[in-house]
Short mmCIF file of C-alpha atoms and ligand atoms in Angstrom, two decimals:
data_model
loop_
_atom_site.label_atom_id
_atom_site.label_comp_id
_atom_site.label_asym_id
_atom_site.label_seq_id
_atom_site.Cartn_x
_atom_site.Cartn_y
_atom_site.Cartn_z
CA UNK A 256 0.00 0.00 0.00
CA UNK A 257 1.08 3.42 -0.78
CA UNK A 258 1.61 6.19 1.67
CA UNK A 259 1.40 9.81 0.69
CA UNK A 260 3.35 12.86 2.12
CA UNK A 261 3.24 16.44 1.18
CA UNK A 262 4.41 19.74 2.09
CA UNK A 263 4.53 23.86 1.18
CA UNK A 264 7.34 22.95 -1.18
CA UNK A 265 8.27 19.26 -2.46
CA UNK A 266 12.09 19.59 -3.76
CA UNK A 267 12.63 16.84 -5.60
CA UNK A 268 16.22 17.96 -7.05
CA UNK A 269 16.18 16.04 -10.09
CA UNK A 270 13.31 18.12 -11.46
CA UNK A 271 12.01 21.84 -10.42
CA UNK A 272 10.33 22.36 -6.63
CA UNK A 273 6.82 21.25 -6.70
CA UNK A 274 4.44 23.41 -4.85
CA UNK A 275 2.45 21.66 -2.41
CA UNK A 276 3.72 18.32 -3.95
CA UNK A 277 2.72 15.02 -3.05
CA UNK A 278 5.09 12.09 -2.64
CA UNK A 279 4.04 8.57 -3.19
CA UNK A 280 5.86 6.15 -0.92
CA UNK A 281 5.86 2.79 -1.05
CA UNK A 282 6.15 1.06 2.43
CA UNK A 283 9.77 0.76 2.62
CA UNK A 284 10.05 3.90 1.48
CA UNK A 285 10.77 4.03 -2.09
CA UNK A 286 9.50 6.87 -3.90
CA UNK A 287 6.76 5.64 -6.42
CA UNK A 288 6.08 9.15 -7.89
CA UNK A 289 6.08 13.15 -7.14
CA UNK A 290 2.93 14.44 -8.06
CA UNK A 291 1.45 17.76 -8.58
CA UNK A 292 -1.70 18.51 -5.68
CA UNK A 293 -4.14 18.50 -8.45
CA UNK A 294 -3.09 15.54 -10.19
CA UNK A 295 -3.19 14.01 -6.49
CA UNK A 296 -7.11 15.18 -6.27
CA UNK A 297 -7.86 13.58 -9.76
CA UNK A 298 -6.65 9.95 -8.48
CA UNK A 299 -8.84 10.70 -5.64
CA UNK A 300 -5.76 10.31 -3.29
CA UNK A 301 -6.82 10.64 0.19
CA UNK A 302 -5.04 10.56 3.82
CA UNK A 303 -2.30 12.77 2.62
CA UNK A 304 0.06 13.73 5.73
CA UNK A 305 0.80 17.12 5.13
CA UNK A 306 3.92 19.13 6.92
CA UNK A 307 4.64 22.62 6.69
CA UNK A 308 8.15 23.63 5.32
CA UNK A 309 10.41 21.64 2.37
CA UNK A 310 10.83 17.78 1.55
CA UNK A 311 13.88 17.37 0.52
CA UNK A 312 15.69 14.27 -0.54
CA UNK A 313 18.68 13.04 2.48
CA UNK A 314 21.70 14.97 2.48
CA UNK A 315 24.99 13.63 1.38
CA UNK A 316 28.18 14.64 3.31
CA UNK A 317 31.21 13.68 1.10
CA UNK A 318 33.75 14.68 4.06
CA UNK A 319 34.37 13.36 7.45
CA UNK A 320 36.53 11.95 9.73
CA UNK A 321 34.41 10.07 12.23
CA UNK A 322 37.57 8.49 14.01
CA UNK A 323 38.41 12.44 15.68
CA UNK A 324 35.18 12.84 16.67
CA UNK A 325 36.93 12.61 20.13
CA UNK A 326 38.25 16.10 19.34
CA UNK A 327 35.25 17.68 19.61
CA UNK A 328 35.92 21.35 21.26
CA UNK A 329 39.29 20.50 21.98
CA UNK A 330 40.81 22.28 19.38
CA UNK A 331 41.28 25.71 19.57
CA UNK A 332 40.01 28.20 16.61
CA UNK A 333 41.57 29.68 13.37
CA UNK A 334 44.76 28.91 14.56
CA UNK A 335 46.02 27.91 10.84
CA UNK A 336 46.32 24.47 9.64
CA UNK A 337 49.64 24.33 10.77
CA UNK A 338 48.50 25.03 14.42
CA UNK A 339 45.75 22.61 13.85
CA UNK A 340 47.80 19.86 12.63
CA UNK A 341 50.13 20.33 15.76
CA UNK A 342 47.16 20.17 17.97
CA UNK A 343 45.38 16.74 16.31
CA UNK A 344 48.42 15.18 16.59
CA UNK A 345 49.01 16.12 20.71
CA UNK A 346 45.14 15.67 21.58
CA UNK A 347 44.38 12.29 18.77
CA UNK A 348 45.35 9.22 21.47
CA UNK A 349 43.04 8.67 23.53
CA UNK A 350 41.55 5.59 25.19
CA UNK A 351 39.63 3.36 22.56
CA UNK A 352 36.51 3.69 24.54
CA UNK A 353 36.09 7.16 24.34
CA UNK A 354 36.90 7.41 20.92
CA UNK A 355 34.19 4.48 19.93
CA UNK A 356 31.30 6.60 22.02
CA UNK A 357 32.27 9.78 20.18
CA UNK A 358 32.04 8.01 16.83
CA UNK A 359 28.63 6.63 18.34
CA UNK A 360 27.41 9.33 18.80
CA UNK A 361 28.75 11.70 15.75
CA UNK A 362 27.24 8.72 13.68
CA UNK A 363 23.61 9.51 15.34
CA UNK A 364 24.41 13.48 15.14
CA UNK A 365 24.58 13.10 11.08
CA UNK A 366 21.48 10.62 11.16
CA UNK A 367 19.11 13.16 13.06
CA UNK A 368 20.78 16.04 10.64
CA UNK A 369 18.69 14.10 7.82
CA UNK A 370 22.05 12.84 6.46
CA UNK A 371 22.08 9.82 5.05
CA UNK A 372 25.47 8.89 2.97
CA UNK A 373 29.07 9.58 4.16
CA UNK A 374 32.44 10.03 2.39
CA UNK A 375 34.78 9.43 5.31
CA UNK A 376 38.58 9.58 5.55
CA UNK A 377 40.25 6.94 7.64
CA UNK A 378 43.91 6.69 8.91
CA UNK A 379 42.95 3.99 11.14
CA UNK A 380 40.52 0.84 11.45
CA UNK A 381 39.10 1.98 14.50
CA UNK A 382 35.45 3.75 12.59
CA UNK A 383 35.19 0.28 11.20
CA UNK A 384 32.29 -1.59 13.75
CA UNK A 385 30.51 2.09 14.22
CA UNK A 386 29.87 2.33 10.31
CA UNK A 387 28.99 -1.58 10.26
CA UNK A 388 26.18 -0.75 12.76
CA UNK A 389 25.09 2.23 10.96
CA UNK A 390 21.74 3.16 9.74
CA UNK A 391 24.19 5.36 7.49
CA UNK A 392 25.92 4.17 3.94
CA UNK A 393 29.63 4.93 4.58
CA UNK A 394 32.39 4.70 1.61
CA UNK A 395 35.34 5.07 3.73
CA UNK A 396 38.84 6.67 2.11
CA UNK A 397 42.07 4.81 3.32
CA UNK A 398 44.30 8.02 3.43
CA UNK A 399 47.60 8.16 2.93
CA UNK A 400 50.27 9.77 4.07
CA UNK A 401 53.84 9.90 3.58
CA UNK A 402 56.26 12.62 1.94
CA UNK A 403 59.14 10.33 2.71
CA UNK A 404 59.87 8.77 -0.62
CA UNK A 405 61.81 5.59 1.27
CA UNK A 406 58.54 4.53 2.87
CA UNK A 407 55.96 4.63 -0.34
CA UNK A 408 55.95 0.99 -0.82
CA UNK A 409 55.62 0.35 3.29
CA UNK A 410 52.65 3.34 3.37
CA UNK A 411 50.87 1.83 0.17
CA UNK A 412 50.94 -1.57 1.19
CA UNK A 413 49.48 -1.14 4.84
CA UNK A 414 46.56 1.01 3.44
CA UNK A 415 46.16 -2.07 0.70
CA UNK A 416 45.82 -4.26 4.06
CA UNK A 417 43.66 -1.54 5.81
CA UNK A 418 41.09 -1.90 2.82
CA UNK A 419 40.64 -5.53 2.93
CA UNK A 420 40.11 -5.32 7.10
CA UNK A 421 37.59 -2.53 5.68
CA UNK A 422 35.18 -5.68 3.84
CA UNK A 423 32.66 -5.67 2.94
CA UNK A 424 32.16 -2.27 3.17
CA UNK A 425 33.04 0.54 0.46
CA UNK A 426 36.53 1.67 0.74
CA UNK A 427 39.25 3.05 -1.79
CA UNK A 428 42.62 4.40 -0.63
CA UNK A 429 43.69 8.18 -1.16
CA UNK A 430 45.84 10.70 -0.63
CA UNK A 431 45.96 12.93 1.85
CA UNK A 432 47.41 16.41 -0.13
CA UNK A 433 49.53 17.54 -2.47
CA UNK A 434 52.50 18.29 0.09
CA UNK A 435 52.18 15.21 2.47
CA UNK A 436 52.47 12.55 -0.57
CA UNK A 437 55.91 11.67 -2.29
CA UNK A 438 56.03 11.14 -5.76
CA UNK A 439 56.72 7.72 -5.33
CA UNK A 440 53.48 7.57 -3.28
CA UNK A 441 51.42 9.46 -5.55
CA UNK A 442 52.93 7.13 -8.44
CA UNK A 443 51.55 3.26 -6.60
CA UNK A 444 48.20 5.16 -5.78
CA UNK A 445 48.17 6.30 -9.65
CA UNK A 446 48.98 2.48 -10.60
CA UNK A 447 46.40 0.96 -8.26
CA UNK A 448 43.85 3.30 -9.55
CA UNK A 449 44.27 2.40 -13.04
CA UNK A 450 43.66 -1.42 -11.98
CA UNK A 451 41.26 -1.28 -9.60
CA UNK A 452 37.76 0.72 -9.18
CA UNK A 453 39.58 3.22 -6.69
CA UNK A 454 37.26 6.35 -5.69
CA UNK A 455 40.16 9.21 -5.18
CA UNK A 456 39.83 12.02 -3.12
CA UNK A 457 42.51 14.79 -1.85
CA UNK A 458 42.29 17.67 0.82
CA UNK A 459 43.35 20.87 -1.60
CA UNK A 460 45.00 24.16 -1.58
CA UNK A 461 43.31 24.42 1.92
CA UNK A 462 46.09 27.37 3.13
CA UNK A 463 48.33 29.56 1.85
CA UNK A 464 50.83 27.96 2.42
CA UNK A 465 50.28 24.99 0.49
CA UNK A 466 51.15 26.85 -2.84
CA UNK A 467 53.95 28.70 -1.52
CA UNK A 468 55.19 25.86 -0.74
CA UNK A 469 54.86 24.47 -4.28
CA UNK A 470 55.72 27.59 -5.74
CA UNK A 471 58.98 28.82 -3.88
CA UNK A 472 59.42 25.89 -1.30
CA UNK A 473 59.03 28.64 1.30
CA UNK A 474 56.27 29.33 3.70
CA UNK A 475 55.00 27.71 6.97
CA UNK A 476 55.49 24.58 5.89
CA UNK A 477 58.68 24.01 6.21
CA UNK A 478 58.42 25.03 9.58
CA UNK A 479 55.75 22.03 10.08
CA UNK A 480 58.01 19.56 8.53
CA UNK A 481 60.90 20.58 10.97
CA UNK A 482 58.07 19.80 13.32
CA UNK A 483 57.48 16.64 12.18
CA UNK A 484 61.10 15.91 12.03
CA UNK A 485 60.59 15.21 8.08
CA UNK A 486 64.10 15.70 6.07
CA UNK A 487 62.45 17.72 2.84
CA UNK A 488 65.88 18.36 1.06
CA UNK A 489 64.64 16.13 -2.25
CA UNK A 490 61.87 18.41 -2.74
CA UNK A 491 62.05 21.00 -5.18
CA UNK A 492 59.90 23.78 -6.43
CA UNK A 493 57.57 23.25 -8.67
CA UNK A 494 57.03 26.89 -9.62
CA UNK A 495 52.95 26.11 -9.94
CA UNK A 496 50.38 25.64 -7.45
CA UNK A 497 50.32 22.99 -5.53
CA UNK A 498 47.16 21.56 -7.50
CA UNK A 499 48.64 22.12 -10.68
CA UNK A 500 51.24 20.29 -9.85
CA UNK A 501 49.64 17.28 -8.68
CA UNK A 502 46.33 17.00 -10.01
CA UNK A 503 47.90 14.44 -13.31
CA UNK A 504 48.76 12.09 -10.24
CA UNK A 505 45.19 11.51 -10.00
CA UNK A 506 43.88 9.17 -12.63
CA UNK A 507 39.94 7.05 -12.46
CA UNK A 508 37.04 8.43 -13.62
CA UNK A 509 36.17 10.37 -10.24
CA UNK A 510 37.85 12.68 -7.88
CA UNK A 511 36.89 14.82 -5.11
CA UNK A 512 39.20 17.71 -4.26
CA UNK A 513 38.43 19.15 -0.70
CA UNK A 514 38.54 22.76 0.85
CA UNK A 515 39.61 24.48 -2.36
CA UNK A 516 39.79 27.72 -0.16
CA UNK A 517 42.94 29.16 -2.38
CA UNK A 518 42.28 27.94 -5.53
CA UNK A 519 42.11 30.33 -8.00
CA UNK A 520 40.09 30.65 -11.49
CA UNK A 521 43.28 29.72 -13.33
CA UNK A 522 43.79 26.46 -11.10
CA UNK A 523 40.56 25.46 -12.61
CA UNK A 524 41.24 26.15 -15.57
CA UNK A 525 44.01 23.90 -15.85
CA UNK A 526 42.73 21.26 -13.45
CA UNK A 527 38.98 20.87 -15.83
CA UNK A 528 41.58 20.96 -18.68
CA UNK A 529 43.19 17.66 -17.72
CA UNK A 530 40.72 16.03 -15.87
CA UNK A 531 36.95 15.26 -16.54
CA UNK A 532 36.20 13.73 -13.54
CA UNK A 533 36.69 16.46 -10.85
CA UNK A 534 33.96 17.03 -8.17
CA UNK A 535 34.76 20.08 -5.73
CA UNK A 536 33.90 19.52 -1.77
CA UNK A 537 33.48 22.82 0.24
CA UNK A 538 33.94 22.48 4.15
CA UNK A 539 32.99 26.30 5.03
CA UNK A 540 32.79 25.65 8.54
CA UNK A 541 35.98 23.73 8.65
CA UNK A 542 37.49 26.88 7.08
CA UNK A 543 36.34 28.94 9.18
CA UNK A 544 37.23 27.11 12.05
CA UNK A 545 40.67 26.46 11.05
CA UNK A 546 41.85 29.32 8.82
CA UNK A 547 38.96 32.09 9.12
CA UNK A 548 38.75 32.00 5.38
CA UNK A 549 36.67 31.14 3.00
CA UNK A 550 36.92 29.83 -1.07
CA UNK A 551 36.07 31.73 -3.65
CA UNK A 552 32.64 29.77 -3.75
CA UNK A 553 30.96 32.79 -6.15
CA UNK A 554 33.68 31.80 -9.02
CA UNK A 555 33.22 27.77 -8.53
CA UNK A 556 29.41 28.24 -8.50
CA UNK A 557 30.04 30.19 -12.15
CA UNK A 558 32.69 28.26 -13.19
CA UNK A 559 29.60 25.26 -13.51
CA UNK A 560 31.83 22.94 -11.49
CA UNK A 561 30.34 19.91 -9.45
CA UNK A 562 30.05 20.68 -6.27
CA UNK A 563 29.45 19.19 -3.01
CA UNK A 564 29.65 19.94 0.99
CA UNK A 565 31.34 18.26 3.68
CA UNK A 566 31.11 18.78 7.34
CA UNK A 567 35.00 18.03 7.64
CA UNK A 568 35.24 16.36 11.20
CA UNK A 569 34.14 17.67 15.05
CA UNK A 570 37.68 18.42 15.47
CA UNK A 571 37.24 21.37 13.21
CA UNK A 572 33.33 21.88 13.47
CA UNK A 573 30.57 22.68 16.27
CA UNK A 574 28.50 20.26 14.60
CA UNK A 575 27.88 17.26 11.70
CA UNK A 576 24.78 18.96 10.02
CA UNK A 577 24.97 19.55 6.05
CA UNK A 578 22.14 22.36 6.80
CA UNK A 579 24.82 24.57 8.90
CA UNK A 580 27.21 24.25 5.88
CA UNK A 581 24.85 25.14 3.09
CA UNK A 582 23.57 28.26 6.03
CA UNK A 583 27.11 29.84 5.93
CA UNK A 584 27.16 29.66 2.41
CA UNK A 585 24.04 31.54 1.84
CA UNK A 586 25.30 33.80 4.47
CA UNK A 587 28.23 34.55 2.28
CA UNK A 588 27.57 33.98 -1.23
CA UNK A 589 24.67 34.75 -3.57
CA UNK A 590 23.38 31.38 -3.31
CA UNK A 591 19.99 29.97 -4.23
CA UNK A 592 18.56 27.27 -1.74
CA UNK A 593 17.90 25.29 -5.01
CA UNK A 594 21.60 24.98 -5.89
CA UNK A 595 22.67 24.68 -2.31
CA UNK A 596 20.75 21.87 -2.34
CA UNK A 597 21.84 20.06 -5.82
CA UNK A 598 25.13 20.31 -3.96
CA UNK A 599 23.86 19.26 -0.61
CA UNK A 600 22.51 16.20 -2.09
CA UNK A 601 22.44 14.62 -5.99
CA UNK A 602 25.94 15.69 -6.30
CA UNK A 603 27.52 14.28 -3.28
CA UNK A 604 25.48 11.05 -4.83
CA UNK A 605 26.73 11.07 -8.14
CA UNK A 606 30.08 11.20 -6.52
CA UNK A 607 30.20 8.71 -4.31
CA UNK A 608 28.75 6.18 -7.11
CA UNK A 609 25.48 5.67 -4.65
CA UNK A 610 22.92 7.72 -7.53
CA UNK A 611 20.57 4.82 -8.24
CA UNK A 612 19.07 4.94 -4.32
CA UNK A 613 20.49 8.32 -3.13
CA UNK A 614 20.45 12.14 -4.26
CA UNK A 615 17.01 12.61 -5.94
CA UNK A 616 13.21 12.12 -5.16
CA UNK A 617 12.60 9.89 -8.53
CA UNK A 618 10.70 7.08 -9.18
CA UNK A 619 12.42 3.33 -7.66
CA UNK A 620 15.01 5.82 -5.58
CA UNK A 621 15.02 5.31 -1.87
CA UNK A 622 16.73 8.57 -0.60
CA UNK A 623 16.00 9.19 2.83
CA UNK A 624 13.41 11.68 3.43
CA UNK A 625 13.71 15.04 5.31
CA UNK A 626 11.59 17.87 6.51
CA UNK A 627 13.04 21.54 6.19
CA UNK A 628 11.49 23.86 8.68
CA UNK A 629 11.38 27.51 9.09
CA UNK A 630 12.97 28.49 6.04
CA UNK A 631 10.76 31.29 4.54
CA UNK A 632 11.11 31.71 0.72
CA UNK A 633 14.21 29.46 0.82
CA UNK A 634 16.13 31.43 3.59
CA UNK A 635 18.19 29.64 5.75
CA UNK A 636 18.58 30.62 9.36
CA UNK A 637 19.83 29.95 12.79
CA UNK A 638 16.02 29.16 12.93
CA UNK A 639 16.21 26.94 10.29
CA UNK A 640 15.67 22.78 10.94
CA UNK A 641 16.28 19.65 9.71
CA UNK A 642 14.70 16.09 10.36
CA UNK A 643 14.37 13.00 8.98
CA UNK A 644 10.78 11.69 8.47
CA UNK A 645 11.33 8.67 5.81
ZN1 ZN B 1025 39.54 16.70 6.14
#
């Protein structure tokens, strides 16, 4: 038997808003069909539940790291990522109880935030029973890290091992950015992801400093890596960005570069240029958190890229909620909710590979269904909610 929902607005993504649409569920909650409210009165269609506010499809965060959800409020604000790094790496151990009861509950934070799919980065196996449990569909990235060209083979092979421990579910292994990857690194990722079905994704050109560091080798980094204790003398200047001057080490037919808070219009130029397959994650809150900065999200919006939103972890956020990501936007861009929400949700699907359930209120599609409340003519506010209903 068929249920019916409807609402002031039906957003169904893959087609324009519907005005007091009606969705057609089936009991499992796969959508049957959108209708229009007169079409609905024709069938005779009765018992319609009707909500006030926006049905929107479930959102899709393509980044997270739900292993440092421990770090929640622990770190302190827009210190730079260099400060930030240095502060992840002295608060990150921590007993493996609390970490698996911050996970826990991050996990239930993004379900009641009416998200429903997760790209999440990984360094260790510790996420793995949380996202086995989860109501949620998780494609976890193995990241890798390693600017050390003496220890590629050692790096790649342990996140090869990682991956397995990972089955059944989704996982591909990645690199972490442009300036913590050797060549020799980049080069066996490059190779495995010619072979294998291998979803890539990168943090990019999150700081300043990451192109200076390409550019001139000068900048904070350097300070970081005497931090680290990492010998850098091999490296050499590239004399491009740091983007440009990695993004041909990324083969496969999808890749999701995240932050993109200094790249510039002639980075994407040249990055569309050699690759087809680029998707573009923004993190605003993460950016703000860290660097008090944001990306030029006015010229990716024009430059028709495909775009999609991340929450980035709680060790750089106040919360997990897609709906707090696409609010700062609006607050800072000339943003429509319409195309905050392509990116909020069929993008991040057609990303992650996860289109024919996820993304879209279509016919035979079973998205996740959330209610959007107390957002007048689209506007997004500290008012604002989000909930799940289907
Ligand atoms: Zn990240």
């Amino acid at each position: 038997m068929l249920q019916y929902i409807s609402a002031s607005v039906v957003y169904p993504v893959s087609s324009p808003p519907v005005e007091n649409g009606v969705i057609a569920l089936e009991e499992d909650g796969t959508v049957h069909a959108v209708l229009h409210v007169e079409q609905a009165k024709e069938q005779g269609i009765e018992n319609i539940k009707y909500y006030e506010g926006f049905l929107v499809p479930g959102l899709i965060n393509t980044h997270c790291h739900l292993e440092l959800s421990h770090l929640f409020g622990k770190i302190a604000e827009q210190t730079g990522l260099q400060g930030f790094v240095q502060q992840v790496i002295k608060y990150r151990d921590s007993s493996e109880e609390l970490i698996l009861e911050a996970m826990q509950k991050a996990d239930r934070e993004m379900l009641e935030n009416g998200i429903v799919a997760v790209g999440d980065i990984s360094n260790q196996l510790v996420s793995r029973a949380i996202k086995s449990g989860s109501r949620l569909y998780y494609h976890t990235f193995i990241e890798t890290l390693g600017f050390n060209p003496a220890q590629a083979k050692t790096i790649f092979e342990k996140a090869l091992k990682m991956k397995e421990e990972f089955t059944p579910l989704k996982a591909s292994i990645v690199p972490h950015a442009p300036y913590s990857i050797s060549k020799e690194l980049f080069a066996a990722i490059k190779d495995y992801s010619l072979k294998e079905d291998n979803l890539l994704s990168m943090h990019n050109q999150e700081t300043e400093d990451e192109n200076l560091f390409f550019q001139f080798n000068q900048g904070a980094f350097l300070k970081l890596y005497e931090f680290l204790g990492l010998d850098i003398s091999f490296f050499s200047a590239t004399g491009k960005s740091s983007l440009q001057s990695v993004v041909e080490e990324l083969p496969g037919s999808k890749v999701l570069l995240v932050h993109n808070t200094l790249t510039s219009a002639e980075d994407i130029r040249y990055a569309t240029s050699v690759h087809d397959g680029l998707y573009w994650c923004l993190c605003p809150n993460a950016n703000q958190y860290i660097e008090n900065r944001l990306p030029d999200v006015q010229m990716l919006a024009e430059a028709n890229l495909k775009i999609t939103l991340g929450t980035d972890s709680l060790a750089s956020n106040h919360q997990l909620s897609i709906l707090a990501e696409m609010k700062t936007l609006q607050e800072n861009f000339n943003l429509s909710f319409e195309t905050l929400l392509e990116w909020a949700t069929c993008n991040g699907a057609a990303y992650l590979g996860i289109e024919e359930q996820y993304g879209t209120l279509e016919k035979g599609k079973r998205p996740g269904i959330n209610l959007v409340e107390f957002a007048p003519e689209g506007k997004i506010s500290g008012k604002t909610s989000v909930r799940r209903i289907i």
